Short mmCIF file of C-alpha atoms in Angstrom, two decimals:
data_model
loop_
_atom_site.label_atom_id
_atom_site.label_comp_id
_atom_site.label_asym_id
_atom_site.label_seq_id
_atom_site.Cartn_x
_atom_site.Cartn_y
_atom_site.Cartn_z
CA MET A 1 -3.14 -8.50 -19.23
CA ASN A 2 -5.16 -11.23 -16.83
CA PRO A 3 -5.74 -10.77 -13.24
CA ARG A 4 -3.14 -13.23 -12.32
CA THR A 5 -0.66 -11.07 -14.36
CA LEU A 6 -1.88 -7.68 -12.64
CA VAL A 7 -1.50 -9.31 -9.17
CA ARG A 8 1.99 -10.53 -9.54
CA ALA A 9 3.00 -7.03 -11.41
CA GLU A 10 1.55 -5.06 -8.70
CA GLY A 11 3.63 -7.38 -5.98
CA ALA A 12 6.90 -6.58 -7.67
CA ILE A 13 5.69 -2.85 -7.68
CA VAL A 14 4.84 -3.01 -4.23
CA ALA A 15 8.18 -5.25 -3.04
CA ALA A 16 9.91 -3.21 -4.92
CA ALA A 17 8.90 0.47 -3.65
CA ALA A 18 9.19 -0.79 -0.30
CA THR A 19 12.77 -2.30 -0.35
CA ALA A 20 13.78 1.14 -1.89
CA THR A 21 12.15 3.21 0.74
CA TYR A 22 13.82 1.21 3.51
CA ALA A 23 17.15 1.24 1.70
CA LEU A 24 16.80 5.11 0.92
CA GLN A 25 15.79 5.77 4.56
CA GLY A 26 19.48 4.61 5.53
CA ARG A 27 17.93 1.27 7.21
CA SER A 28 20.15 -1.93 7.73
CA LEU A 29 20.41 -4.15 5.12
CA LEU A 30 20.90 -6.90 7.77
CA VAL A 31 18.06 -6.58 9.86
CA PHE A 32 15.92 -6.07 6.42
CA LEU A 33 17.32 -9.56 5.66
CA ALA A 34 16.84 -10.87 9.42
CA LEU A 35 13.51 -9.97 9.40
CA VAL A 36 12.33 -10.52 5.24
CA LEU A 37 10.97 -13.97 6.29
CA LEU A 38 10.02 -13.77 9.45
CA PRO A 39 5.98 -13.55 8.46
CA ASP A 40 6.49 -17.07 6.95
CA VAL A 41 6.69 -17.75 10.76
CA SER A 42 3.02 -18.03 10.58
CA MET A 43 2.48 -21.03 8.41
CA ALA A 44 3.32 -23.02 11.87
CA GLY A 45 -0.55 -22.62 12.17
CA TYR A 46 -0.54 -25.27 9.53
CA LEU A 47 1.15 -27.94 12.27
CA HIS A 48 -2.10 -27.49 14.13
CA SER A 49 -5.07 -27.63 11.44
CA ARG A 50 -5.62 -25.93 7.66
CA ARG A 51 -8.04 -23.67 9.35
CA VAL A 52 -5.62 -22.60 11.96
CA GLY A 53 -2.83 -22.41 9.16
CA ALA A 54 -5.14 -20.64 6.71
CA THR A 55 -6.14 -17.94 9.46
CA THR A 56 -2.82 -17.22 10.54
CA TYR A 57 -1.07 -17.00 7.77
CA ASN A 58 -3.38 -14.65 6.44
CA ALA A 59 -3.61 -12.37 9.23
CA VAL A 60 -0.10 -12.05 8.44
CA HIS A 61 -0.21 -12.00 4.44
CA THR A 62 -2.40 -9.21 3.73
CA TYR A 63 -1.51 -5.45 3.80
CA LEU A 64 -3.60 -4.59 6.94
CA GLY A 65 -1.09 -5.27 9.52
CA PRO A 66 2.06 -3.19 7.90
CA VAL A 67 -0.12 -0.58 6.72
CA THR A 68 -1.59 -0.13 10.56
CA LEU A 69 1.87 -0.57 11.95
CA ALA A 70 3.60 2.16 9.39
CA ALA A 71 0.59 4.90 10.24
CA ALA A 72 1.22 4.10 14.17
CA GLY A 73 4.77 4.23 13.66
CA ILE A 74 4.60 7.55 11.69
CA LEU A 75 1.86 8.84 14.09
CA THR A 76 4.08 8.41 17.29
CA GLY A 77 7.32 8.93 15.33
CA THR A 78 8.73 5.56 16.07
CA GLY A 79 11.17 4.90 13.03
CA LEU A 80 11.45 1.04 14.44
CA ALA A 81 7.55 0.68 13.54
CA VAL A 82 8.27 2.20 10.26
CA GLY A 83 11.19 0.08 9.06
CA VAL A 84 9.18 -3.08 10.39
CA ALA A 85 6.46 -2.17 8.39
CA LEU A 86 8.27 -1.40 5.19
CA ILE A 87 9.74 -5.09 5.55
CA TRP A 88 6.81 -6.56 6.36
CA THR A 89 5.25 -4.85 3.17
CA ALA A 90 8.08 -6.06 1.05
CA HIS A 91 7.77 -9.69 1.79
CA ILE A 92 4.11 -9.48 0.69
CA GLY A 93 4.94 -7.90 -2.39
CA ALA A 94 7.39 -10.44 -3.03
CA ASP A 95 5.18 -13.10 -2.21
CA ARG A 96 2.32 -12.01 -4.79
CA LEU A 97 5.11 -11.71 -7.41
CA PHE A 98 6.09 -15.43 -6.97
CA GLY A 99 2.72 -16.27 -7.00
CA TYR A 100 1.93 -16.54 -3.58
CA GLY A 101 -1.57 -15.49 -2.15
CA LEU A 102 -3.85 -15.86 0.78
CA LYS A 103 -5.16 -19.18 1.54
CA TYR A 104 -8.19 -21.14 2.04
CA ALA A 105 -9.41 -23.17 5.55
CA ASP A 106 -10.55 -25.73 3.11
CA ARG A 107 -8.15 -26.34 0.67
CA GLU A 108 -4.69 -27.38 0.41
CA PHE A 109 -1.95 -25.07 1.31
CA GLY A 110 -0.91 -23.96 -2.47
CA ASP A 111 -4.29 -23.27 -3.53
CA THR A 112 -4.43 -19.27 -2.84
CA HIS A 113 -6.31 -16.59 -4.42
CA VAL A 114 -3.37 -16.21 -6.96
CA GLN A 115 -4.00 -19.29 -8.34
CA ARG A 116 -7.31 -18.40 -9.09
CA LEU A 117 -7.42 -15.40 -10.70
#
């Protein structure tokens, strides 16, 4: 299997697992739907420049943020943080499934790490 297919399959599994975990915890579907596209607000950085856009987009579209938020939520017993982390993780997984990846500051928006695989 080629790397691009692997990244997309991985994204599908991550998105499905995060969404299922969220649902199995009895969390609100309306909250999920309201927040699932929120990470894409980070694209607003492109209104300033490619470099700022890529930086803001990448900061929000790696698993580092939601994993850190989930860990903090678990350690402090903050269910809201865990729920938001699951939604955020589902978003990133879905992005990978559909071929959206991390951006390069010196390239066009659509030129991502997934296209280079």
